[in-house]
mmCIF file of C-alpha atoms in Angstrom:
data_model
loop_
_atom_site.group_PDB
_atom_site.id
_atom_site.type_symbol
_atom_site.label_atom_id
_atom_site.label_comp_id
_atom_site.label_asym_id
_atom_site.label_seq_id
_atom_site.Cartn_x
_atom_site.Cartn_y
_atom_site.Cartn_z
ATOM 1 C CA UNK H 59 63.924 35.140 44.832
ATOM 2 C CA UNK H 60 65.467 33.533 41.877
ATOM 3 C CA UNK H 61 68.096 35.037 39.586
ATOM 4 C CA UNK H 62 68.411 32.881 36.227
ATOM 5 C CA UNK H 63 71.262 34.735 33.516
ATOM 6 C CA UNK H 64 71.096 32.778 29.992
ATOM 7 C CA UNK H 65 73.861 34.726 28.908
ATOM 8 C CA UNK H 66 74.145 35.907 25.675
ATOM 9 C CA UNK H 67 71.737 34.561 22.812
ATOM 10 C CA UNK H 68 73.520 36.456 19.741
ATOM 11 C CA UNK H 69 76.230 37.892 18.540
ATOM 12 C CA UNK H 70 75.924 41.947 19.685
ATOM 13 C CA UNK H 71 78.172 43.466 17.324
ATOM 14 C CA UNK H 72 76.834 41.723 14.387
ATOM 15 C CA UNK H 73 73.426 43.019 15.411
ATOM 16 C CA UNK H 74 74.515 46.730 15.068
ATOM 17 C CA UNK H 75 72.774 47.464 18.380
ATOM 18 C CA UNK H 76 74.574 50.547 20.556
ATOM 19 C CA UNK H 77 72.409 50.517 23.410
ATOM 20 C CA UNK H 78 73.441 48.796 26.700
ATOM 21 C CA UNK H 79 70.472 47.986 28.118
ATOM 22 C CA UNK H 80 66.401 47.702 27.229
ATOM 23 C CA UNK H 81 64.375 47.228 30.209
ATOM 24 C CA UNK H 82 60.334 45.018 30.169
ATOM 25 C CA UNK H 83 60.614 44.277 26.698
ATOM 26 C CA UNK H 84 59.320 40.548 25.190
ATOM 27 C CA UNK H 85 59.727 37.891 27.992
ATOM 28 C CA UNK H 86 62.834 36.048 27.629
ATOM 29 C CA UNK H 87 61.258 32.377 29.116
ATOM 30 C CA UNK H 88 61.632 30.380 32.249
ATOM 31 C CA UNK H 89 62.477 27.479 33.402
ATOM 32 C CA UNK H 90 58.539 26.662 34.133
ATOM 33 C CA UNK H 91 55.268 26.645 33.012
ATOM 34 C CA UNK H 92 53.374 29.151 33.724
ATOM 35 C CA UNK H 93 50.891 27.872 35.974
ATOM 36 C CA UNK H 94 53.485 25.527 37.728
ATOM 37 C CA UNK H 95 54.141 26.288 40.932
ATOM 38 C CA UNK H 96 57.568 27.158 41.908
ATOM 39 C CA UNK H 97 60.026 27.835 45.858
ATOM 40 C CA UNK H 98 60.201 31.321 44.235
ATOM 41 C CA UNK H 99 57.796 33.931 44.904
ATOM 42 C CA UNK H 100 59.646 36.461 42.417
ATOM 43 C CA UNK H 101 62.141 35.291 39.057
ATOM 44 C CA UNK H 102 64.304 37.558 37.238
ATOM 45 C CA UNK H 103 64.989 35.765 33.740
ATOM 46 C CA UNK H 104 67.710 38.051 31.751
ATOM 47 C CA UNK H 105 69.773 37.114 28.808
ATOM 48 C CA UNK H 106 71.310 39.262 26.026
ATOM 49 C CA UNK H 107 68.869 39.689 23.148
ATOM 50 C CA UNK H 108 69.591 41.540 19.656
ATOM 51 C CA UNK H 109 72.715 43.541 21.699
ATOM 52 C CA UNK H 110 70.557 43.954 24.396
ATOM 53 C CA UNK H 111 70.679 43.371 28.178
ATOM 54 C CA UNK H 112 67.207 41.872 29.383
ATOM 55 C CA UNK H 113 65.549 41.163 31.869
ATOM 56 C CA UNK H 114 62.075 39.854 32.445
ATOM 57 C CA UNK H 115 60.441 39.575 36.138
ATOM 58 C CA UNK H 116 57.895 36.858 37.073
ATOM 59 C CA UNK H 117 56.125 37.280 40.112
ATOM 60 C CA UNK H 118 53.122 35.640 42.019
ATOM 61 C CA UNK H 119 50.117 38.240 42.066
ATOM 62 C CA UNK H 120 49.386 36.287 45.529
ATOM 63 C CA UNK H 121 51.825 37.239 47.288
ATOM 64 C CA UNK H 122 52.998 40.636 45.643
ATOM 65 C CA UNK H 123 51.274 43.785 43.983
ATOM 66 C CA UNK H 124 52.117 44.899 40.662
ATOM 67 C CA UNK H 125 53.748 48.236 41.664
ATOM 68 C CA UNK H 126 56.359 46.477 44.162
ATOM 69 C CA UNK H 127 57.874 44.437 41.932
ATOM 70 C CA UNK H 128 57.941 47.775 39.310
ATOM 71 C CA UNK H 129 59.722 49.514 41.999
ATOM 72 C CA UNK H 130 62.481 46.811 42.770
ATOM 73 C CA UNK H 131 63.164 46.124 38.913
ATOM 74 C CA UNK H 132 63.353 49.914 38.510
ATOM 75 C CA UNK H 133 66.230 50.030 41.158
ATOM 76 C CA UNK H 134 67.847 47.363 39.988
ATOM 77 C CA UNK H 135 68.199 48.791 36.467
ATOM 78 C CA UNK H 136 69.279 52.030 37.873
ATOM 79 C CA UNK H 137 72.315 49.735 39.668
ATOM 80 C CA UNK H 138 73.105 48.327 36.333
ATOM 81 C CA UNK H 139 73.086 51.609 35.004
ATOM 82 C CA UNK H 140 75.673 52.831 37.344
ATOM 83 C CA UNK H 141 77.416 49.870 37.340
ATOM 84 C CA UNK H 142 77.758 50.890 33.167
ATOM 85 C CA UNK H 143 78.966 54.232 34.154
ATOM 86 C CA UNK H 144 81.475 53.364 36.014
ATOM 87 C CA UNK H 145 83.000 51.068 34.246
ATOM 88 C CA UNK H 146 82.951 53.592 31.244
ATOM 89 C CA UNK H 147 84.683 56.228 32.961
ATOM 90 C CA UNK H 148 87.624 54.161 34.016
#
């Protein structure tokens, strides 16, 4: 697995967005073509887009289904989301 973070793409408070995060919205890109074969069998691409935390998850149909990778980019926003609570209750 490969974890790429662009950062982020725009200024947030200019872009009057409240929300923390927006999970499977538009991809965000990757490093590759499509159809070019990569060391990675799964890619999480996330970057901060109009005040928004994305992420986008590429994955190789070959070698996993659909609703796996659903399920681990489910937890993983669920961790983020906690992470976010915590840090706004301190």
């Amino acid at each position: 697995m490969v974890f790429n973070y662009h950062g982020q793409a725009d200024d947030a408070q200019r872009a009057g967005e409240s929300e923390l995060y927006h999970a499977f919205g538009d991809p965000i890109g990757r490093e590759q073509r499509p159809d070019e074969l990569t060391g990675h069998p799964v890619e999480v691409v996330g970057a901060v887009q109009a005040g928004r935390l994305r992420f986008t998850w590429y994955f190789s149909r070959n070698v996993h289904h659909r609703a796996t990778i659903d399920k681990v980019a489910e937890d993983f926003a669920d961790a983020l989301r906690a992470i976010a609570r915590h840090i706004s209750e301190r």
